[in-house]
Amino acid sequence: MTTLESSPGVHKLGQTPGVATTLAEALRPFVGGELPVELHAWDGSVAGSGPVVHLNSPRALTRLLWAPGELGAAQAYVTGEIDVEGDLNEALTHVWAVIEQRGLTGVSASIGTVWRAARAARRVGALRRRPAAPVSQAVLKGRLHSKGRDRDAISHHYDVSNEFHDVILDDNMAYSSGYYSAPEMSLEQPQDAKLDLICRKLGLGPGTTFLDVGCGWGSLSLYAAQNFGAKVTGITIAAEQKKFIDARIAERGLGDLVEIQLCDYRDARGEHDAVASIEMGEHVGQDNYPTYVSVLRRSVKPGGRVLVQAMSRKGTGGGNHPGGGPFIESFIAPDMTMRPVGETVALIEAGGLEVRDVHGMREHYVHTVNHWVERFENNLEHLRTLVPEEYIRVWRLYLVGGGMAFRDGRMGVDQILAVRPGAPHDLPAVRDF
């Protein structure tokens, strides 16, 4: 039986306290009391209570000194300098609950408190020069949302490995929220239901010309052609995605119905019966969103329908982190911009489209991400043959954190259906979708 005197986090009079105890005392003003986790430091000391977190290296603390908060913690986690024992979702949910309970958002510290924390960092060997960023962290150059920078941003996330995404996603390779009539549905069913819903909302049919802006791995483009007979043009700036879709077009004999162009959305040409853009507008940036809407408008015939499926974020302009937070913005989707759905609707209307329907689907994304997490964890051995361990840790944090954001209402997703004025539209007065 461990006695109080021999516990790693406790020290006798005259002894130097362990790393965990030193950190717990230094962080008390910042976390509003006791550590909300059970911290196991590299020297064997333990402090706090809650989910078990292993602090494997002083480098983790150095990262947090240079990048306090979410970014530093994420850098330390993806490099293995911090480990979380057990279920990551449960651990992060607990920490978020403590943050809310203690009102820690926006907490400021006095100069004295910061000085004492810096002294503690020095005592445990964490006061060092800034560590290099993890190799999985995005490094983009060039003018924000220039065509070249946008290509690099998309390539960072989507061109890692088609096979990697194929393991996690459904057979359609749909990388967006599914549409669930019941949580127990398999992943393929709600993704088929989502694609079918979009095609019906757009009024697609045999011979209908359809533009898929930001077509991903072609889930919607192929579905619209194969199941509705639409003549489809899909555009993407991800070279690996185009290769993947072109192969599927050939396999399914859809060459006469589907053409995929390696093309920036700003260079889209032609006027179509219908246009859709599924969770792509988040990547164009706030300043370029009017340009994005103008492309959607000019690409559809007067009276034609436009459907945008867009993720949303609370707070005017998406709050302090419209890209979803420091981790997402640095590792997953650099330069991404989200905003409240009302602001997106206003931008679409300001761009000359008439909004007819807004369909909130936030809960559907929770179920979708849960399925992605399940496939990810069940196929770890195979995934580790495709990408380095650091990327595995990035994706685990990404999937778990994203699912929590939708679950807790910090992010949402909506389908916005609009028409281009200038000719009568044929939307039914009573919807069957």
Tab-separated table of C-alpha atoms in Angstrom:
chain	number	residue	atom	x	y	z
A	1	MET	CA	0.000	0.000	0.000
A	2	THR	CA	1.371	3.422	-0.981
A	3	THR	CA	1.743	5.795	1.958
A	4	LEU	CA	1.256	9.530	1.757
A	5	GLU	CA	4.982	10.080	2.313
A	6	SER	CA	5.963	7.828	-0.596
A	7	SER	CA	3.427	9.158	-3.110
A	8	PRO	CA	5.308	10.546	-6.152
A	9	GLY	CA	3.548	13.914	-6.089
A	10	VAL	CA	4.150	14.585	-2.414
A	11	HIS	CA	7.490	15.699	-0.901
A	12	LYS	CA	8.865	15.697	2.608
A	13	LEU	CA	10.212	18.795	4.279
A	14	GLY	CA	13.478	19.814	2.613
A	15	GLN	CA	12.919	17.673	-0.481
A	16	THR	CA	12.459	19.160	-3.959
A	17	PRO	CA	8.881	18.633	-5.156
A	18	GLY	CA	8.307	16.464	-8.214
A	19	VAL	CA	7.632	17.934	-11.639
A	20	ALA	CA	3.887	17.190	-11.474
A	21	THR	CA	3.510	18.907	-8.076
A	22	THR	CA	5.535	21.908	-9.215
A	23	LEU	CA	3.362	22.289	-12.303
A	24	ALA	CA	0.108	21.782	-10.406
A	25	GLU	CA	0.974	24.647	-8.037
A	26	ALA	CA	2.161	26.921	-10.851
A	27	LEU	CA	-0.970	26.273	-12.917
A	28	ARG	CA	-3.465	26.652	-10.083
A	29	PRO	CA	-4.268	30.326	-10.899
A	30	PHE	CA	-4.693	29.477	-14.598
A	31	VAL	CA	-6.963	26.440	-14.139
A	32	GLY	CA	-8.952	27.844	-11.250
A	33	GLY	CA	-7.830	25.300	-8.646
A	34	GLU	CA	-6.704	21.690	-8.755
A	35	LEU	CA	-5.515	20.236	-12.043
A	36	PRO	CA	-8.560	18.745	-13.854
A	37	VAL	CA	-6.439	15.769	-14.954
A	38	GLU	CA	-4.216	13.243	-13.223
A	39	LEU	CA	-0.830	14.364	-14.486
A	40	HIS	CA	1.985	11.800	-14.659
A	41	ALA	CA	5.291	13.581	-15.288
A	42	TRP	CA	8.468	12.145	-16.792
A	43	ASP	CA	10.140	11.966	-13.359
A	44	GLY	CA	7.432	9.630	-12.013
A	45	SER	CA	5.601	12.288	-9.983
A	46	VAL	CA	1.802	12.544	-10.063
A	47	ALA	CA	-0.611	15.388	-9.290
A	48	GLY	CA	-4.256	16.277	-9.882
A	49	SER	CA	-7.282	14.098	-10.482
A	50	GLY	CA	-9.328	13.124	-13.496
A	51	PRO	CA	-8.368	11.550	-16.835
A	52	VAL	CA	-4.766	10.337	-16.859
A	53	VAL	CA	-2.370	12.488	-18.897
A	54	HIS	CA	1.273	11.520	-19.362
A	55	LEU	CA	3.776	14.348	-19.697
A	56	ASN	CA	6.625	12.537	-21.413
A	57	SER	CA	9.111	15.336	-21.981
A	58	PRO	CA	9.985	18.885	-20.850
A	59	ARG	CA	9.646	19.777	-24.536
A	60	ALA	CA	5.848	19.613	-24.132
A	61	LEU	CA	6.013	22.413	-21.576
A	62	THR	CA	8.381	24.387	-23.784
A	63	ARG	CA	5.812	24.215	-26.576
A	64	LEU	CA	3.101	25.438	-24.220
A	65	LEU	CA	5.259	28.367	-23.138
A	66	TRP	CA	5.791	29.429	-26.740
A	67	ALA	CA	2.218	28.627	-27.863
A	68	PRO	CA	-0.045	28.687	-24.780
A	69	GLY	CA	-3.354	26.890	-24.973
A	70	GLU	CA	-4.742	24.681	-27.708
A	71	LEU	CA	-1.953	24.984	-30.289
A	72	GLY	CA	0.901	24.142	-27.908
A	73	ALA	CA	-1.065	21.248	-26.403
A	74	ALA	CA	-1.878	19.922	-29.872
A	75	GLN	CA	1.754	20.145	-30.972
A	76	ALA	CA	2.831	18.215	-27.887
A	77	TYR	CA	0.110	15.587	-28.386
A	78	VAL	CA	0.780	14.869	-32.066
A	79	THR	CA	4.532	14.496	-31.401
A	80	GLY	CA	3.922	12.096	-28.497
A	81	GLU	CA	5.309	14.463	-25.877
A	82	ILE	CA	1.876	14.272	-24.223
A	83	ASP	CA	-0.241	11.122	-24.091
A	84	VAL	CA	-3.811	10.654	-22.919
A	85	GLU	CA	-4.669	7.335	-21.319
A	86	GLY	CA	-7.955	5.721	-22.310
A	87	ASP	CA	-10.694	7.326	-24.390
A	88	LEU	CA	-9.627	10.692	-25.848
A	89	ASN	CA	-13.233	11.800	-26.311
A	90	GLU	CA	-14.043	11.220	-22.639
A	91	ALA	CA	-10.876	13.022	-21.523
A	92	LEU	CA	-11.476	16.089	-23.687
A	93	THR	CA	-15.161	16.173	-22.750
A	94	HIS	CA	-14.169	16.221	-19.074
A	95	VAL	CA	-11.676	19.062	-19.612
A	96	TRP	CA	-14.209	21.134	-21.561
A	97	ALA	CA	-16.770	20.616	-18.795
A	98	VAL	CA	-14.272	21.846	-16.180
A	99	ILE	CA	-13.425	24.882	-18.308
A	100	GLU	CA	-17.108	25.780	-18.516
A	101	GLN	CA	-17.796	25.019	-14.851
A	102	ARG	CA	-14.869	27.153	-13.666
A	103	GLY	CA	-15.474	29.919	-16.207
A	104	LEU	CA	-11.923	29.734	-17.493
A	105	THR	CA	-12.523	31.163	-20.970
A	106	GLY	CA	-10.714	34.461	-21.288
A	107	VAL	CA	-9.067	34.198	-17.849
A	108	SER	CA	-6.197	36.681	-17.492
A	109	ALA	CA	-3.271	36.360	-15.092
A	110	SER	CA	-1.342	38.969	-13.129
A	111	ILE	CA	2.320	39.695	-13.841
A	112	GLY	CA	3.231	38.010	-10.558
A	113	THR	CA	1.346	34.857	-11.481
A	114	VAL	CA	3.026	34.700	-14.876
A	115	TRP	CA	6.430	35.251	-13.256
A	116	ARG	CA	5.888	32.409	-10.800
A	117	ALA	CA	4.811	30.133	-13.645
A	118	ALA	CA	7.946	31.043	-15.611
A	119	ARG	CA	10.114	30.241	-12.560
A	120	ALA	CA	8.397	26.860	-12.259
A	121	ALA	CA	9.041	26.178	-15.934
A	122	ARG	CA	12.704	26.965	-15.421
A	123	ARG	CA	12.935	24.636	-12.420
A	124	VAL	CA	11.621	21.689	-14.427
A	125	GLY	CA	13.862	22.402	-17.424
A	126	ALA	CA	11.236	23.736	-19.821
A	127	LEU	CA	12.611	27.237	-20.345
A	128	ARG	CA	14.293	26.648	-23.701
A	129	ARG	CA	14.340	27.970	-27.247
A	130	ARG	CA	11.227	27.403	-29.329
A	131	PRO	CA	10.979	23.824	-30.668
A	132	ALA	CA	10.516	23.260	-34.384
A	133	ALA	CA	6.914	22.829	-35.467
A	134	PRO	CA	5.743	19.238	-36.016
A	135	VAL	CA	6.213	18.048	-39.606
A	136	SER	CA	2.447	17.522	-39.869
A	137	GLN	CA	1.751	21.205	-39.240
A	138	ALA	CA	0.916	23.208	-42.365
A	139	VAL	CA	3.408	25.769	-43.625
A	140	LEU	CA	1.846	27.930	-46.329
A	141	LYS	CA	3.425	30.752	-48.261
A	142	GLY	CA	2.114	33.425	-50.566
A	143	ARG	CA	-0.795	35.840	-50.476
A	144	LEU	CA	-3.806	34.646	-48.501
A	145	HIS	CA	-6.250	32.824	-50.808
A	146	SER	CA	-4.163	33.310	-53.907
A	147	LYS	CA	-4.704	30.397	-56.288
A	148	GLY	CA	-1.302	28.920	-55.489
A	149	ARG	CA	-1.738	29.156	-51.725
A	150	ASP	CA	-5.243	27.675	-51.941
A	151	ARG	CA	-3.833	24.717	-53.900
A	152	ASP	CA	-1.195	24.183	-51.230
A	153	ALA	CA	-3.790	24.390	-48.432
A	154	ILE	CA	-6.028	21.792	-50.082
A	155	SER	CA	-3.077	19.564	-50.973
A	156	HIS	CA	-1.877	19.587	-47.348
A	157	HIS	CA	-5.025	17.792	-46.225
A	158	TYR	CA	-6.429	15.953	-49.235
A	159	ASP	CA	-3.355	14.711	-51.093
A	160	VAL	CA	-1.850	12.753	-48.185
A	161	SER	CA	-3.178	9.429	-49.470
A	162	ASN	CA	-6.365	8.438	-51.275
A	163	GLU	CA	-6.077	5.003	-49.661
A	164	PHE	CA	-5.901	6.570	-46.185
A	165	HIS	CA	-9.201	8.389	-46.725
A	166	ASP	CA	-10.717	5.323	-48.387
A	167	VAL	CA	-10.246	3.361	-45.146
A	168	ILE	CA	-12.152	5.962	-43.085
A	169	LEU	CA	-14.873	7.133	-45.463
A	170	ASP	CA	-17.795	5.261	-47.036
A	171	ASP	CA	-17.775	3.573	-50.446
A	172	ASN	CA	-18.781	6.858	-52.103
A	173	MET	CA	-15.770	8.616	-50.526
A	174	ALA	CA	-18.151	11.321	-49.294
A	175	TYR	CA	-16.160	13.633	-47.020
A	176	SER	CA	-19.093	15.623	-45.642
A	177	SER	CA	-22.035	15.096	-43.311
A	178	GLY	CA	-24.369	12.226	-44.034
A	179	TYR	CA	-28.168	12.353	-43.627
A	180	TYR	CA	-29.433	9.977	-40.937
A	181	SER	CA	-32.991	8.800	-40.449
A	182	ALA	CA	-31.704	6.697	-37.524
A	183	PRO	CA	-28.375	6.745	-35.636
A	184	GLU	CA	-27.888	2.993	-36.084
A	185	MET	CA	-27.685	3.267	-39.882
A	186	SER	CA	-24.464	2.109	-41.518
A	187	LEU	CA	-22.251	4.883	-42.895
A	188	GLU	CA	-23.094	4.047	-46.520
A	189	GLN	CA	-26.852	4.506	-46.004
A	190	PRO	CA	-26.847	8.114	-44.729
A	191	GLN	CA	-24.248	9.152	-47.294
A	192	ASP	CA	-26.434	7.728	-50.084
A	193	ALA	CA	-29.401	9.484	-48.483
A	194	LYS	CA	-27.495	12.797	-48.419
A	195	LEU	CA	-26.497	12.522	-52.079
A	196	ASP	CA	-30.040	11.570	-53.056
A	197	LEU	CA	-31.427	14.510	-51.047
A	198	ILE	CA	-29.120	16.985	-52.800
A	199	CYS	CA	-30.001	15.670	-56.253
A	200	ARG	CA	-33.737	15.917	-55.493
A	201	LYS	CA	-33.385	19.419	-54.046
A	202	LEU	CA	-31.607	20.462	-57.257
A	203	GLY	CA	-34.253	18.854	-59.459
A	204	LEU	CA	-31.700	16.755	-61.369
A	205	GLY	CA	-32.826	14.371	-64.073
A	206	PRO	CA	-31.702	12.781	-67.363
A	207	GLY	CA	-29.832	15.341	-69.464
A	208	THR	CA	-29.740	17.994	-66.709
A	209	THR	CA	-26.448	19.865	-66.778
A	210	PHE	CA	-24.896	20.049	-63.313
A	211	LEU	CA	-21.763	21.743	-61.939
A	212	ASP	CA	-20.193	20.289	-58.777
A	213	VAL	CA	-17.914	22.996	-57.327
A	214	GLY	CA	-15.208	21.463	-55.141
A	215	CYS	CA	-16.183	17.900	-56.036
A	216	GLY	CA	-13.880	16.110	-53.589
A	217	TRP	CA	-13.496	12.426	-54.471
A	218	GLY	CA	-16.517	12.643	-56.767
A	219	SER	CA	-19.243	11.231	-54.527
A	220	LEU	CA	-21.911	13.695	-55.686
A	221	SER	CA	-20.714	13.945	-59.294
A	222	LEU	CA	-20.791	10.184	-59.780
A	223	TYR	CA	-24.061	9.718	-57.890
A	224	ALA	CA	-25.841	12.421	-59.904
A	225	ALA	CA	-24.772	10.833	-63.176
A	226	GLN	CA	-25.310	7.200	-62.216
A	227	ASN	CA	-28.633	7.562	-60.385
A	228	PHE	CA	-30.238	10.651	-61.962
A	229	GLY	CA	-28.744	10.666	-65.458
A	230	ALA	CA	-27.352	14.190	-65.059
A	231	LYS	CA	-24.529	15.447	-67.277
A	232	VAL	CA	-21.933	16.522	-64.714
A	233	THR	CA	-18.887	18.756	-64.631
A	234	GLY	CA	-16.898	18.507	-61.403
A	235	ILE	CA	-14.065	20.846	-60.470
A	236	THR	CA	-11.277	20.341	-57.925
A	237	ILE	CA	-7.804	21.731	-57.265
A	238	ALA	CA	-6.572	18.480	-55.664
A	239	ALA	CA	-4.660	16.463	-58.265
A	240	GLU	CA	-4.921	13.186	-56.323
A	241	GLN	CA	-8.685	13.554	-56.107
A	242	LYS	CA	-9.007	14.027	-59.874
A	243	LYS	CA	-6.932	10.891	-60.493
A	244	PHE	CA	-9.189	8.946	-58.134
A	245	ILE	CA	-12.423	10.165	-59.755
A	246	ASP	CA	-11.165	9.627	-63.295
A	247	ALA	CA	-10.430	6.002	-62.412
A	248	ARG	CA	-13.953	5.536	-61.025
A	249	ILE	CA	-15.495	7.171	-64.104
A	250	ALA	CA	-13.692	4.624	-66.259
A	251	GLU	CA	-14.650	1.700	-63.978
A	252	ARG	CA	-18.342	2.641	-64.081
A	253	GLY	CA	-18.509	3.582	-67.747
A	254	LEU	CA	-19.615	7.140	-67.016
A	255	GLY	CA	-17.235	8.905	-69.399
A	256	ASP	CA	-20.114	10.282	-71.483
A	257	LEU	CA	-21.774	11.830	-68.415
A	258	VAL	CA	-18.998	13.021	-66.063
A	259	GLU	CA	-16.018	15.275	-66.707
A	260	ILE	CA	-13.652	16.289	-63.889
A	261	GLN	CA	-11.565	19.422	-64.347
A	262	LEU	CA	-8.475	20.398	-62.368
A	263	CYS	CA	-9.686	23.936	-61.968
A	264	ASP	CA	-9.861	26.728	-59.392
A	265	TYR	CA	-13.454	27.706	-58.667
A	266	ARG	CA	-12.718	31.214	-59.914
A	267	ASP	CA	-11.984	29.782	-63.356
A	268	ALA	CA	-15.236	27.818	-63.693
A	269	ARG	CA	-16.879	28.307	-67.076
A	270	GLY	CA	-20.293	27.642	-68.566
A	271	GLU	CA	-23.913	27.981	-67.507
A	272	HIS	CA	-25.660	24.943	-66.051
A	273	ASP	CA	-29.147	23.863	-65.040
A	274	ALA	CA	-28.031	23.352	-61.429
A	275	VAL	CA	-24.974	23.972	-59.247
A	276	ALA	CA	-23.885	22.531	-55.897
A	277	SER	CA	-20.926	23.125	-53.612
A	278	ILE	CA	-20.620	20.781	-50.645
A	279	GLU	CA	-18.515	22.006	-47.709
A	280	MET	CA	-16.106	23.783	-50.042
A	281	GLY	CA	-17.051	27.431	-49.506
A	282	GLU	CA	-15.348	27.312	-46.098
A	283	HIS	CA	-12.000	27.241	-47.937
A	284	VAL	CA	-12.429	30.403	-50.028
A	285	GLY	CA	-11.974	32.900	-47.184
A	286	GLN	CA	-14.151	35.703	-45.854
A	287	ASP	CA	-13.011	38.356	-48.336
A	288	ASN	CA	-13.423	36.023	-51.311
A	289	TYR	CA	-16.872	34.723	-50.366
A	290	PRO	CA	-18.666	37.333	-52.536
A	291	THR	CA	-16.509	36.150	-55.469
A	292	TYR	CA	-17.426	32.548	-54.659
A	293	VAL	CA	-21.148	33.399	-54.655
A	294	SER	CA	-20.802	35.305	-57.928
A	295	VAL	CA	-19.249	32.183	-59.495
A	296	LEU	CA	-22.166	30.056	-58.290
A	297	ARG	CA	-24.634	32.611	-59.664
A	298	ARG	CA	-23.042	33.023	-63.077
A	299	SER	CA	-22.674	29.233	-63.394
A	300	VAL	CA	-26.404	28.531	-63.179
A	301	LYS	CA	-29.082	29.503	-65.670
A	302	PRO	CA	-31.750	32.051	-64.640
A	303	GLY	CA	-34.382	30.118	-62.689
A	304	GLY	CA	-31.865	27.370	-61.905
A	305	ARG	CA	-31.129	26.015	-58.438
A	306	VAL	CA	-27.975	26.316	-56.337
A	307	LEU	CA	-27.300	24.224	-53.232
A	308	VAL	CA	-24.545	25.061	-50.759
A	309	GLN	CA	-23.789	22.737	-47.852
A	310	ALA	CA	-21.802	24.832	-45.396
A	311	MET	CA	-20.305	24.365	-41.959
A	312	SER	CA	-20.937	27.171	-39.471
A	313	ARG	CA	-19.243	28.590	-36.395
A	314	LYS	CA	-20.668	30.676	-33.573
A	315	GLY	CA	-19.805	34.337	-33.106
A	316	THR	CA	-19.773	37.277	-35.487
A	317	GLY	CA	-17.503	36.406	-38.378
A	318	GLY	CA	-16.902	33.008	-36.811
A	319	GLY	CA	-15.485	34.463	-33.592
A	320	ASN	CA	-11.793	34.591	-32.765
A	321	HIS	CA	-11.091	31.389	-34.667
A	322	PRO	CA	-13.325	31.223	-37.778
A	323	GLY	CA	-11.283	28.278	-39.029
A	324	GLY	CA	-12.369	26.115	-36.087
A	325	GLY	CA	-9.568	26.739	-33.584
A	326	PRO	CA	-5.759	26.856	-33.516
A	327	PHE	CA	-5.348	23.098	-34.036
A	328	ILE	CA	-7.681	22.807	-37.035
A	329	GLU	CA	-6.295	25.994	-38.568
A	330	SER	CA	-2.687	24.816	-38.203
A	331	PHE	CA	-2.878	21.087	-38.925
A	332	ILE	CA	-6.045	20.296	-40.880
A	333	ALA	CA	-7.619	23.141	-42.843
A	334	PRO	CA	-5.337	26.184	-42.952
A	335	ASP	CA	-7.014	29.414	-44.101
A	336	MET	CA	-10.508	27.974	-43.576
A	337	THR	CA	-13.303	30.396	-42.639
A	338	MET	CA	-16.690	29.630	-41.084
A	339	ARG	CA	-19.354	31.976	-39.727
A	340	PRO	CA	-22.904	31.765	-38.343
A	341	VAL	CA	-25.318	30.364	-40.904
A	342	GLY	CA	-27.258	33.644	-40.946
A	343	GLU	CA	-24.175	35.506	-42.149
A	344	THR	CA	-23.628	32.946	-44.915
A	345	VAL	CA	-27.266	33.277	-45.997
A	346	ALA	CA	-26.866	37.073	-46.087
A	347	LEU	CA	-23.749	36.761	-48.278
A	348	ILE	CA	-25.541	34.422	-50.678
A	349	GLU	CA	-28.469	36.826	-50.932
A	350	ALA	CA	-26.149	39.810	-51.376
A	351	GLY	CA	-24.568	37.932	-54.285
A	352	GLY	CA	-27.837	37.895	-56.198
A	353	LEU	CA	-29.311	34.509	-55.322
A	354	GLU	CA	-32.733	34.051	-53.715
A	355	VAL	CA	-32.526	31.741	-50.697
A	356	ARG	CA	-35.506	29.384	-50.544
A	357	ASP	CA	-34.628	26.818	-47.870
A	358	VAL	CA	-32.165	26.405	-44.999
A	359	HIS	CA	-31.877	22.874	-43.613
A	360	GLY	CA	-29.976	22.486	-40.339
A	361	MET	CA	-28.099	19.158	-40.085
A	362	ARG	CA	-25.755	19.563	-37.107
A	363	GLU	CA	-26.798	16.342	-35.331
A	364	HIS	CA	-26.251	14.382	-38.539
A	365	TYR	CA	-22.587	15.356	-38.488
A	366	VAL	CA	-22.196	13.918	-34.979
A	367	HIS	CA	-23.328	10.509	-36.227
A	368	THR	CA	-21.132	10.818	-39.327
A	369	VAL	CA	-17.983	11.605	-37.359
A	370	ASN	CA	-18.742	8.789	-34.906
A	371	HIS	CA	-18.718	6.379	-37.836
A	372	TRP	CA	-15.436	7.836	-39.137
A	373	VAL	CA	-13.854	7.456	-35.684
A	374	GLU	CA	-15.004	3.840	-35.490
A	375	ARG	CA	-13.486	3.015	-38.885
A	376	PHE	CA	-10.310	4.889	-38.000
A	377	GLU	CA	-9.761	3.013	-34.737
A	378	ASN	CA	-10.713	-0.368	-36.221
A	379	ASN	CA	-8.165	-0.001	-39.021
A	380	LEU	CA	-5.189	1.505	-37.173
A	381	GLU	CA	-2.792	-1.279	-38.159
A	382	HIS	CA	-3.442	-0.685	-41.845
A	383	LEU	CA	-3.442	3.114	-41.530
A	384	ARG	CA	-0.017	2.995	-39.906
A	385	THR	CA	1.349	1.397	-43.080
A	386	LEU	CA	0.136	4.428	-45.056
A	387	VAL	CA	1.185	7.428	-42.954
A	388	PRO	CA	3.638	8.170	-40.093
A	389	GLU	CA	2.482	7.868	-36.477
A	390	GLU	CA	2.364	11.644	-36.116
A	391	TYR	CA	-0.380	11.830	-38.754
A	392	ILE	CA	-2.298	9.091	-36.946
A	393	ARG	CA	-2.288	11.255	-33.809
A	394	VAL	CA	-3.291	14.343	-35.829
A	395	TRP	CA	-6.274	12.521	-37.285
A	396	ARG	CA	-7.384	11.067	-33.966
A	397	LEU	CA	-7.378	14.527	-32.405
A	398	TYR	CA	-9.091	15.990	-35.473
A	399	LEU	CA	-11.909	13.445	-35.602
A	400	VAL	CA	-12.567	13.416	-31.858
A	401	GLY	CA	-12.389	17.197	-31.523
A	402	GLY	CA	-14.570	17.769	-34.585
A	403	GLY	CA	-17.238	15.377	-33.335
A	404	MET	CA	-17.300	17.188	-29.992
A	405	ALA	CA	-17.654	20.587	-31.687
A	406	PHE	CA	-20.769	19.455	-33.565
A	407	ARG	CA	-22.136	17.596	-30.548
A	408	ASP	CA	-21.774	20.616	-28.274
A	409	GLY	CA	-23.066	23.159	-30.808
A	410	ARG	CA	-19.814	25.047	-31.330
A	411	MET	CA	-20.066	24.151	-35.019
A	412	GLY	CA	-22.992	23.367	-37.275
A	413	VAL	CA	-23.730	22.389	-40.869
A	414	ASP	CA	-26.606	23.475	-43.106
A	415	GLN	CA	-27.886	22.924	-46.625
A	416	ILE	CA	-28.843	26.258	-48.196
A	417	LEU	CA	-31.009	26.024	-51.326
A	418	ALA	CA	-31.284	29.079	-53.577
A	419	VAL	CA	-32.383	30.012	-57.094
A	420	ARG	CA	-31.068	32.516	-59.582
A	421	PRO	CA	-33.620	35.227	-60.369
A	422	GLY	CA	-34.360	36.251	-63.945
A	423	ALA	CA	-36.666	33.416	-64.995
A	424	PRO	CA	-39.399	31.342	-63.332
A	425	HIS	CA	-38.084	28.556	-61.115
A	426	ASP	CA	-39.751	25.165	-60.806
A	427	LEU	CA	-39.345	24.564	-57.088
A	428	PRO	CA	-42.508	22.871	-55.802
A	429	ALA	CA	-44.624	24.983	-53.460
A	430	VAL	CA	-44.886	21.982	-51.127
A	431	ARG	CA	-41.516	20.302	-50.592
A	432	ASP	CA	-41.074	16.548	-50.604
A	433	PHE	CA	-37.569	16.806	-49.182
